[in-house]
Amino acid sequence: MAVRVDLMISLDGFATTMDQTPEVPFGEDWPRLVGAYTATRTFRERVFKDTSGAGTTGIDDDYAREYFENVGAEIMGAGMFGLHNFPDDPNWRGWWGEEPPFRVPVFVLTHTARPTLEMAGGTTFHFIDTTPIDALQQAEKVAGGKDVRVGGGATVVRDFLKAGLVDRLHVAITPILLGRGIRLWDDLRGLEAGYTVKSETAPSGTIHLTFRR
Amino acid sequence: MAVRVDLMISLDGFATTMDQTPEVPFGEDWPRLVGAYTATRTFRERVFKDTSGAGTTGIDDDYAREYFENVGAEIMGAGMFGLHNFPDDPNWRGWWGEEPPFRVPVFVLTHTARPTLEMAGGTTFHFIDTTPIDALQQAEKVAGGKDVRVGGGATVVRDFLKAGLVDRLHVAITPILLGRGIRLWDDLRGLEAGYTVKSETAPSGTIHLTFRR
């Protein structure tokens, strides 16, 4: 059982873009930031339901496959679920359609109570108003001995990192400069202490960094 | 003839540390930030005058060797020369001793005039109060057809990048989080346009990124 994070950030450290509009819910920068990841065979199959076998293989795809392996529960912030974009819509069911790619219990951190959502394929969204450590304990209880992932966004991940709760942090750095958004690395001086760090580069130019303890 | 930059930054993007004291002129973070580079055989030989052949070889050393190759003139900020630490000392001659490792004309950007300093081994420090483009033209005139390097610090490099004057930017990212200092990447959104980017990782964990046009 490990607590894991996987995030994509730009070279200047932005994990979340800030130019969302109703028409472009993730923002115009999003495709460039996550392009190498969404191009992988694993992502296309798992998220886009593309079973044609299309998509890139190699280092990026290896990390994409690892992303979905051995996860028993997920924790995410309200923003990642879309509650900042659709705060007043009681029928909002997330970005991922009726069969989300998680396939495990997902705990959404929010101050506003919502009824639990049972989706197809094994994903259940629970909405909880609590601390990182308590959310983690709730997630561990239902993870069946598998890992718990802290999915994002950047602010939630930073809260868990600051609280010393993350065992494995995988960051994929896209070599572009966004110049705006939410920074992953703020106020994390000395985070590397207690972790071993591995870095690896993919032909796409993506730099994969893994902090492991 | 190309205009080049080589810098070491932390994972959170800090190129210059900010905890300098009279006893620790580069700050306590400095050795950790540049450790992989100062450990190379090339750096030990060229800067520490250690001709024993000690030091690391491999990817980090390849970049260190390239650092010194084909440079005909250098431009640096007042801070890199030490003028912010010793503003009132007319006898200050830089951090590098009587035989600095540059061995070419060096143009120091400062608002306070100083007489030219001729050092041993081919280094001459000129102190000039001018714009990036004019400094570059002065440097090109004496570079003998070789490259001009913009040496640092981060603020000066950013000025040259913003002005579109840099042909090759090599950044070595040390996988540590400093949480303070001067950020290299501020206000450089979209810098990657017009460059091809190459990334490579060294066994030391250092990530070498090269923007080339």
Short mmCIF file of C-alpha atoms in Angstrom, two decimals:
data_model
loop_
_atom_site.label_atom_id
_atom_site.label_comp_id
_atom_site.label_asym_id
_atom_site.label_seq_id
_atom_site.Cartn_x
_atom_site.Cartn_y
_atom_site.Cartn_z
CA MET A 1 0.00 0.00 0.00
CA ALA A 2 1.51 3.29 -1.10
CA VAL A 3 0.17 6.79 -1.54
CA ARG A 4 0.89 7.89 -5.08
CA VAL A 5 0.76 11.04 -7.16
CA ASP A 6 1.09 11.34 -10.94
CA LEU A 7 1.00 14.80 -12.49
CA MET A 8 2.02 16.54 -15.69
CA ILE A 9 3.60 19.95 -15.33
CA SER A 10 5.21 22.47 -17.63
CA LEU A 11 8.90 23.33 -17.44
CA ASP A 12 7.99 26.42 -15.42
CA GLY A 13 6.12 24.23 -12.93
CA PHE A 14 2.47 24.79 -13.76
CA ALA A 15 0.27 21.74 -13.18
CA THR A 16 -3.07 23.37 -13.79
CA THR A 17 -3.83 25.85 -16.52
CA MET A 18 -5.94 28.89 -15.73
CA ASP A 19 -7.53 29.87 -19.02
CA GLN A 20 -10.67 27.76 -18.75
CA THR A 21 -13.83 28.98 -20.43
CA PRO A 22 -17.24 27.29 -20.77
CA GLU A 23 -16.24 26.35 -24.35
CA VAL A 24 -12.75 25.12 -23.42
CA PRO A 25 -13.23 23.64 -19.95
CA PHE A 26 -9.58 22.65 -19.41
CA GLY A 27 -8.17 25.71 -21.14
CA GLU A 28 -6.35 26.15 -24.42
CA ASP A 29 -3.00 25.23 -22.86
CA TRP A 30 -4.21 21.84 -21.69
CA PRO A 31 -3.70 19.86 -24.92
CA ARG A 32 -0.09 21.01 -25.20
CA LEU A 33 0.58 20.21 -21.55
CA VAL A 34 -0.81 16.67 -21.59
CA GLY A 35 -0.37 15.87 -25.30
CA ALA A 36 2.38 13.27 -24.89
CA TYR A 37 0.25 11.43 -22.33
CA THR A 38 -3.10 11.52 -24.14
CA ALA A 39 -1.29 10.28 -27.28
CA THR A 40 -0.29 7.01 -25.59
CA ARG A 41 -1.96 3.73 -26.48
CA THR A 42 -2.91 3.16 -22.83
CA PHE A 43 -4.61 6.53 -22.41
CA ARG A 44 -6.49 6.20 -25.71
CA GLU A 45 -7.77 2.81 -24.70
CA ARG A 46 -8.58 3.56 -21.09
CA VAL A 47 -9.97 7.10 -21.34
CA PHE A 48 -11.07 7.50 -24.96
CA LYS A 49 -12.31 3.84 -25.22
CA ASP A 50 -10.27 3.49 -28.41
CA THR A 51 -9.60 -0.24 -28.71
CA SER A 52 -7.97 -0.03 -32.17
CA GLY A 53 -4.48 -0.29 -30.66
CA ALA A 54 -3.59 3.18 -31.96
CA GLY A 55 -1.37 5.45 -29.89
CA THR A 56 2.29 5.75 -28.91
CA THR A 57 4.21 3.07 -27.08
CA GLY A 58 7.53 3.32 -25.25
CA ILE A 59 8.48 5.31 -22.15
CA ASP A 60 5.42 7.61 -22.05
CA ASP A 61 3.09 4.66 -22.51
CA ASP A 62 4.91 2.66 -19.81
CA TYR A 63 4.20 5.46 -17.33
CA ALA A 64 0.60 5.73 -18.56
CA ARG A 65 0.11 2.00 -17.96
CA GLU A 66 1.68 2.26 -14.52
CA TYR A 67 -0.71 5.12 -13.82
CA PHE A 68 -3.66 2.73 -13.86
CA GLU A 69 -1.96 -0.23 -12.18
CA ASN A 70 -2.62 -1.32 -8.60
CA VAL A 71 -4.75 1.68 -7.60
CA GLY A 72 -7.50 0.80 -5.08
CA ALA A 73 -8.91 4.26 -4.41
CA GLU A 74 -8.44 7.83 -5.57
CA ILE A 75 -8.63 11.24 -3.88
CA MET A 76 -9.17 14.45 -5.83
CA GLY A 77 -9.98 18.09 -5.28
CA ALA A 78 -13.32 19.71 -6.07
CA GLY A 79 -11.76 21.55 -9.02
CA MET A 80 -10.55 18.35 -10.66
CA PHE A 81 -14.07 16.91 -10.45
CA GLY A 82 -15.40 20.11 -12.04
CA LEU A 83 -17.20 21.62 -9.05
CA HIS A 84 -15.52 25.01 -9.57
CA ASN A 85 -16.82 25.10 -13.14
CA PHE A 86 -20.33 23.84 -12.34
CA PRO A 87 -20.90 24.79 -8.67
CA ASP A 88 -24.66 25.13 -8.98
CA ASP A 89 -25.48 22.10 -11.09
CA PRO A 90 -26.71 19.26 -8.85
CA ASN A 91 -26.72 16.94 -11.88
CA TRP A 92 -23.02 17.40 -12.71
CA ARG A 93 -21.35 13.97 -12.85
CA GLY A 94 -17.72 14.84 -13.65
CA TRP A 95 -15.76 15.19 -16.89
CA TRP A 96 -15.40 11.51 -17.70
CA GLY A 97 -18.84 10.37 -18.91
CA GLU A 98 -20.94 7.57 -17.46
CA GLU A 99 -18.03 5.11 -17.29
CA PRO A 100 -15.07 7.03 -15.82
CA PRO A 101 -11.57 5.54 -16.19
CA PHE A 102 -10.93 5.23 -12.43
CA ARG A 103 -12.96 2.05 -11.76
CA VAL A 104 -12.41 2.42 -8.00
CA PRO A 105 -13.91 4.52 -5.18
CA VAL A 106 -13.03 8.19 -5.66
CA PHE A 107 -13.12 10.67 -2.77
CA VAL A 108 -13.77 14.24 -3.87
CA LEU A 109 -12.71 16.87 -1.31
CA THR A 110 -15.38 19.56 -1.16
CA HIS A 111 -16.99 21.78 1.45
CA THR A 112 -20.43 21.25 -0.09
CA ALA A 113 -22.16 17.93 0.59
CA ARG A 114 -23.43 15.94 -2.41
CA PRO A 115 -24.98 12.48 -2.61
CA THR A 116 -22.65 9.63 -3.59
CA LEU A 117 -22.58 8.90 -7.35
CA GLU A 118 -22.39 5.31 -8.53
CA MET A 119 -21.07 5.24 -12.08
CA ALA A 120 -20.65 2.36 -14.51
CA GLY A 121 -17.44 0.30 -14.52
CA GLY A 122 -16.70 0.39 -10.80
CA THR A 123 -16.23 4.11 -10.17
CA THR A 124 -18.08 5.59 -7.17
CA PHE A 125 -17.68 9.27 -6.31
CA HIS A 126 -17.89 10.10 -2.60
CA PHE A 127 -17.98 13.79 -1.63
CA ILE A 128 -16.25 14.49 1.68
CA ASP A 129 -15.36 17.59 3.66
CA THR A 130 -12.29 16.67 5.66
CA THR A 131 -8.50 16.87 6.13
CA PRO A 132 -5.91 15.16 3.90
CA ILE A 133 -5.02 12.59 6.56
CA ASP A 134 -8.65 11.68 7.24
CA ALA A 135 -9.44 11.44 3.53
CA LEU A 136 -6.46 9.12 3.19
CA GLN A 137 -7.69 6.90 6.02
CA GLN A 138 -11.14 6.65 4.41
CA ALA A 139 -9.56 5.80 1.04
CA GLU A 140 -7.23 3.19 2.53
CA LYS A 141 -10.18 1.41 4.14
CA VAL A 142 -11.76 0.70 0.74
CA ALA A 143 -8.55 0.28 -1.31
CA GLY A 144 -8.28 -3.43 -0.61
CA GLY A 145 -4.58 -3.26 0.14
CA LYS A 146 -3.82 -1.50 -3.15
CA ASP A 147 -2.38 1.99 -3.58
CA VAL A 148 -4.25 5.23 -3.01
CA ARG A 149 -3.71 7.90 -5.61
CA VAL A 150 -3.98 11.60 -4.94
CA GLY A 151 -5.12 12.62 -8.40
CA GLY A 152 -5.00 16.41 -8.31
CA GLY A 153 -5.23 19.28 -8.84
CA ALA A 154 -1.97 20.91 -7.94
CA THR A 155 -3.22 22.56 -4.75
CA VAL A 156 -4.54 19.30 -3.32
CA VAL A 157 -1.36 17.44 -4.27
CA ARG A 158 0.73 20.13 -2.59
CA ASP A 159 -1.35 19.78 0.60
CA PHE A 160 -0.61 16.04 0.70
CA LEU A 161 3.07 16.56 -0.10
CA LYS A 162 3.43 19.21 2.61
CA ALA A 163 1.76 16.86 5.11
CA GLY A 164 4.37 14.20 4.25
CA LEU A 165 1.69 11.75 3.10
CA VAL A 166 3.00 10.84 -0.37
CA ASP A 167 5.18 7.76 -0.91
CA ARG A 168 5.67 8.04 -4.65
CA LEU A 169 5.49 11.21 -6.72
CA HIS A 170 5.74 10.85 -10.48
CA VAL A 171 5.94 14.12 -12.38
CA ALA A 172 6.04 14.27 -16.16
CA ILE A 173 7.55 17.56 -17.26
CA THR A 174 6.51 18.83 -20.69
CA PRO A 175 9.24 21.13 -22.08
CA ILE A 176 6.99 24.12 -22.67
CA LEU A 177 6.64 27.39 -20.75
CA LEU A 178 3.07 28.30 -19.80
CA GLY A 179 3.84 31.37 -17.70
CA ARG A 180 0.52 31.09 -15.84
CA GLY A 181 -1.56 28.60 -13.89
CA ILE A 182 -1.12 26.92 -10.51
CA ARG A 183 2.43 26.00 -9.53
CA LEU A 184 3.03 22.52 -8.17
CA TRP A 185 6.34 23.30 -6.45
CA ASP A 186 5.48 26.34 -4.32
CA ASP A 187 6.55 26.09 -0.68
CA LEU A 188 8.05 22.62 -1.00
CA ARG A 189 11.67 23.49 -0.18
CA GLY A 190 13.67 20.37 0.68
CA LEU A 191 10.95 17.93 -0.44
CA GLU A 192 13.62 15.69 -1.99
CA ALA A 193 14.97 14.76 1.46
CA GLY A 194 13.76 11.29 2.32
CA TYR A 195 13.12 10.38 -1.31
CA THR A 196 15.30 8.81 -3.95
CA VAL A 197 14.84 10.61 -7.25
CA LYS A 198 14.97 8.97 -10.66
CA SER A 199 14.87 10.97 -13.91
CA GLU A 200 14.30 9.65 -17.38
CA THR A 201 13.52 11.32 -20.73
CA ALA A 202 11.15 10.05 -23.40
CA PRO A 203 11.56 10.58 -27.16
CA SER A 204 8.55 12.95 -26.97
CA GLY A 205 10.78 15.30 -24.93
CA THR A 206 8.82 14.59 -21.75
CA ILE A 207 10.97 14.28 -18.63
CA HIS A 208 9.74 11.69 -16.14
CA LEU A 209 10.81 12.32 -12.56
CA THR A 210 9.96 9.89 -9.80
CA PHE A 211 10.41 10.61 -6.08
CA ARG A 212 10.19 7.35 -4.15
CA ARG A 213 10.67 6.57 -0.48
CA MET B 1 28.56 32.76 -34.19
CA ALA B 2 25.78 31.98 -31.73
CA VAL B 3 24.57 33.59 -28.53
CA ARG B 4 24.59 30.96 -25.80
CA VAL B 5 23.36 30.52 -22.26
CA ASP B 6 24.26 27.74 -19.83
CA LEU B 7 22.61 27.75 -16.42
CA MET B 8 21.91 25.37 -13.58
CA ILE B 9 18.49 25.60 -11.97
CA SER B 10 16.56 23.69 -9.34
CA LEU B 11 13.45 21.68 -10.16
CA ASP B 12 11.36 24.59 -8.94
CA GLY B 13 13.16 26.90 -11.36
CA PHE B 14 15.55 28.87 -9.16
CA ALA B 15 18.80 29.79 -10.88
CA THR B 16 20.22 32.01 -8.19
CA THR B 17 20.07 31.34 -4.49
CA MET B 18 19.25 34.18 -2.14
CA ASP B 19 20.80 33.19 1.16
CA GLN B 20 24.21 34.78 0.62
CA THR B 21 26.13 36.01 3.64
CA PRO B 22 29.65 37.48 3.86
CA GLU B 23 30.84 34.06 5.10
CA VAL B 24 28.96 32.07 2.42
CA PRO B 25 29.04 34.37 -0.61
CA PHE B 26 27.03 32.09 -2.93
CA GLY B 27 24.68 30.88 -0.21
CA GLU B 28 24.33 27.52 1.52
CA ASP B 29 22.13 26.18 -1.30
CA TRP B 30 24.74 26.78 -3.95
CA PRO B 31 26.83 23.61 -3.52
CA ARG B 32 23.74 21.40 -3.80
CA LEU B 33 22.53 23.27 -6.86
CA VAL B 34 25.77 23.09 -8.82
CA GLY B 35 27.30 19.98 -7.23
CA ALA B 36 26.98 17.70 -10.26
CA TYR B 37 28.70 20.33 -12.39
CA THR B 38 31.54 21.24 -10.02
CA ALA B 39 32.23 17.51 -9.59
CA THR B 40 33.10 17.07 -13.27
CA ARG B 41 36.67 16.56 -14.40
CA THR B 42 36.41 19.56 -16.75
CA PHE B 43 35.21 21.95 -14.05
CA ARG B 44 37.85 20.75 -11.58
CA GLU B 45 40.57 21.27 -14.13
CA ARG B 46 39.36 24.55 -15.55
CA VAL B 47 38.08 26.33 -12.44
CA PHE B 48 39.82 24.60 -9.51
CA LYS B 49 43.12 24.15 -11.47
CA ASP B 50 43.10 20.48 -10.45
CA THR B 51 45.18 18.73 -13.12
CA SER B 52 45.13 15.33 -11.41
CA GLY B 53 42.40 14.06 -13.74
CA ALA B 54 40.02 13.60 -10.82
CA GLY B 55 36.31 14.28 -11.31
CA THR B 56 33.31 12.71 -12.99
CA THR B 57 33.14 11.94 -16.68
CA GLY B 58 30.09 11.16 -18.83
CA ILE B 59 27.09 13.31 -19.69
CA ASP B 60 27.61 16.03 -17.06
CA ASP B 61 31.27 16.35 -18.03
CA ASP B 62 30.40 16.46 -21.74
CA TYR B 63 28.20 19.49 -21.07
CA ALA B 64 30.87 21.04 -18.85
CA ARG B 65 33.42 20.68 -21.64
CA GLU B 66 31.01 22.15 -24.16
CA TYR B 67 30.51 25.04 -21.76
CA PHE B 68 34.07 26.21 -22.35
CA GLU B 69 34.29 25.41 -26.06
CA ASN B 70 34.20 28.02 -28.81
CA VAL B 71 33.33 31.00 -26.58
CA GLY B 72 34.88 34.27 -27.77
CA ALA B 73 33.35 36.70 -25.29
CA GLU B 74 31.11 36.64 -22.23
CA ILE B 75 28.44 38.98 -20.84
CA MET B 76 27.39 38.89 -17.18
CA GLY B 77 25.38 40.88 -14.70
CA ALA B 78 26.85 42.98 -11.92
CA GLY B 79 25.63 40.44 -9.36
CA MET B 80 27.45 37.57 -10.98
CA PHE B 81 30.69 39.55 -10.87
CA GLY B 82 30.04 40.26 -7.19
CA LEU B 83 29.26 43.96 -7.35
CA HIS B 84 26.11 43.53 -5.25
CA ASN B 85 28.14 41.87 -2.51
CA PHE B 86 31.06 44.32 -2.66
CA PRO B 87 29.58 47.53 -4.07
CA ASP B 88 32.00 49.86 -2.29
CA ASP B 89 35.26 48.01 -2.81
CA PRO B 90 37.16 49.54 -5.75
CA ASN B 91 39.71 46.72 -5.48
CA TRP B 92 37.20 43.89 -5.95
CA ARG B 93 38.38 41.69 -8.85
CA GLY B 94 35.62 39.04 -9.03
CA TRP B 95 35.20 35.60 -7.46
CA TRP B 96 37.63 33.71 -9.66
CA GLY B 97 41.10 34.73 -8.50
CA GLU B 98 43.86 36.28 -10.60
CA GLU B 99 43.43 33.79 -13.45
CA PRO B 100 39.68 33.48 -14.10
CA PRO B 101 38.41 30.53 -16.14
CA PHE B 102 36.87 32.66 -18.92
CA ARG B 103 40.10 33.50 -20.84
CA VAL B 104 38.16 35.88 -23.11
CA PRO B 105 36.84 39.46 -22.86
CA VAL B 106 34.02 39.65 -20.30
CA PHE B 107 31.47 42.47 -20.34
CA VAL B 108 29.96 43.19 -16.93
CA LEU B 109 26.65 45.07 -17.07
CA THR B 110 26.65 47.71 -14.32
CA HIS B 111 25.39 51.23 -13.84
CA THR B 112 28.60 52.23 -12.02
CA ALA B 113 31.70 52.83 -14.13
CA ARG B 114 34.88 50.94 -13.21
CA PRO B 115 38.24 50.78 -14.96
CA THR B 116 38.87 47.75 -17.17
CA LEU B 117 40.59 44.85 -15.37
CA GLU B 118 43.20 42.82 -17.21
CA MET B 119 43.60 39.46 -15.53
CA ALA B 120 46.03 36.62 -16.17
CA GLY B 121 45.22 33.94 -18.76
CA GLY B 122 43.36 36.10 -21.28
CA THR B 123 40.40 37.35 -19.23
CA THR B 124 39.65 41.07 -19.40
CA PHE B 125 36.68 42.52 -17.49
CA HIS B 126 35.00 45.52 -19.14
CA PHE B 127 32.31 47.35 -17.15
CA ILE B 128 29.56 48.76 -19.34
CA ASP B 129 26.23 50.50 -18.71
CA THR B 130 24.08 49.64 -21.70
CA THR B 131 21.22 47.58 -23.19
CA PRO B 132 21.35 43.82 -23.90
CA ILE B 133 21.50 44.37 -27.67
CA ASP B 134 24.31 46.91 -27.45
CA ALA B 135 26.28 44.74 -25.02
CA LEU B 136 25.92 41.89 -27.49
CA GLN B 137 27.21 44.02 -30.35
CA GLN B 138 30.25 45.04 -28.31
CA ALA B 139 30.89 41.40 -27.38
CA GLU B 140 30.51 40.15 -30.95
CA LYS B 141 33.11 42.67 -32.13
CA VAL B 142 35.82 41.09 -29.98
CA ALA B 143 34.64 37.45 -30.12
CA GLY B 144 36.64 36.67 -33.26
CA GLY B 145 33.74 34.85 -34.90
CA LYS B 146 33.23 32.59 -31.90
CA ASP B 147 30.12 32.37 -29.71
CA VAL B 148 29.09 34.95 -27.13
CA ARG B 149 27.88 33.55 -23.84
CA VAL B 150 25.42 35.31 -21.57
CA GLY B 151 26.72 33.92 -18.31
CA GLY B 152 24.16 35.03 -15.74
CA GLY B 153 22.63 35.67 -13.36
CA ALA B 154 19.06 34.68 -13.93
CA THR B 155 17.71 38.21 -14.33
CA VAL B 156 20.25 39.11 -17.02
CA VAL B 157 19.62 35.83 -18.85
CA ARG B 158 15.87 36.46 -18.76
CA ASP B 159 16.40 39.94 -20.26
CA PHE B 160 18.31 38.41 -23.18
CA LEU B 161 15.74 35.62 -23.64
CA LYS B 162 12.85 38.08 -23.60
CA ALA B 163 14.63 40.22 -26.20
CA GLY B 164 14.89 37.13 -28.45
CA LEU B 165 18.69 37.32 -28.50
CA VAL B 166 19.62 33.78 -27.43
CA ASP B 167 20.32 31.07 -30.02
CA ARG B 168 21.12 28.22 -27.66
CA LEU B 169 19.90 27.82 -24.10
CA HIS B 170 21.27 24.90 -22.10
CA VAL B 171 19.67 24.42 -18.70
CA ALA B 172 20.83 21.74 -16.29
CA ILE B 173 18.05 20.98 -13.83
CA THR B 174 19.12 19.63 -10.45
CA PRO B 175 16.28 17.56 -8.94
CA ILE B 176 16.06 19.50 -5.68
CA LEU B 177 13.51 22.04 -4.47
CA LEU B 178 14.98 25.29 -3.18
CA GLY B 179 11.74 27.17 -2.59
CA ARG B 180 13.51 30.55 -2.78
CA GLY B 181 15.83 32.51 -5.01
CA ILE B 182 15.45 34.11 -8.44
CA ARG B 183 13.30 32.22 -10.93
CA LEU B 184 14.70 31.76 -14.42
CA TRP B 185 11.36 31.04 -16.10
CA ASP B 186 9.21 33.99 -15.02
CA ASP B 187 7.38 35.78 -17.85
CA LEU B 188 8.73 33.53 -20.59
CA ARG B 189 5.44 32.01 -21.77
CA GLY B 190 5.83 30.40 -25.18
CA LEU B 191 9.64 30.65 -25.23
CA GLU B 192 9.84 27.17 -26.79
CA ALA B 193 8.31 28.45 -30.05
CA GLY B 194 11.11 28.80 -32.59
CA TYR B 195 13.41 26.41 -30.74
CA THR B 196 13.86 22.67 -30.95
CA VAL B 197 14.16 21.21 -27.47
CA LYS B 198 16.33 18.25 -26.53
CA SER B 199 16.22 16.62 -23.09
CA GLU B 200 18.69 14.15 -21.66
CA THR B 201 19.29 12.81 -18.15
CA ALA B 202 22.64 12.11 -16.53
CA PRO B 203 23.35 9.36 -13.96
CA SER B 204 23.77 12.16 -11.37
CA GLY B 205 20.02 12.84 -11.77
CA THR B 206 20.70 16.12 -13.56
CA ILE B 207 18.35 16.82 -16.47
CA HIS B 208 19.99 18.58 -19.40
CA LEU B 209 17.61 20.59 -21.58
CA THR B 210 18.81 22.37 -24.70
CA PHE B 211 16.75 24.89 -26.63
CA ARG B 212 18.33 25.44 -30.03
CA ARG B 213 17.24 27.47 -33.05
#
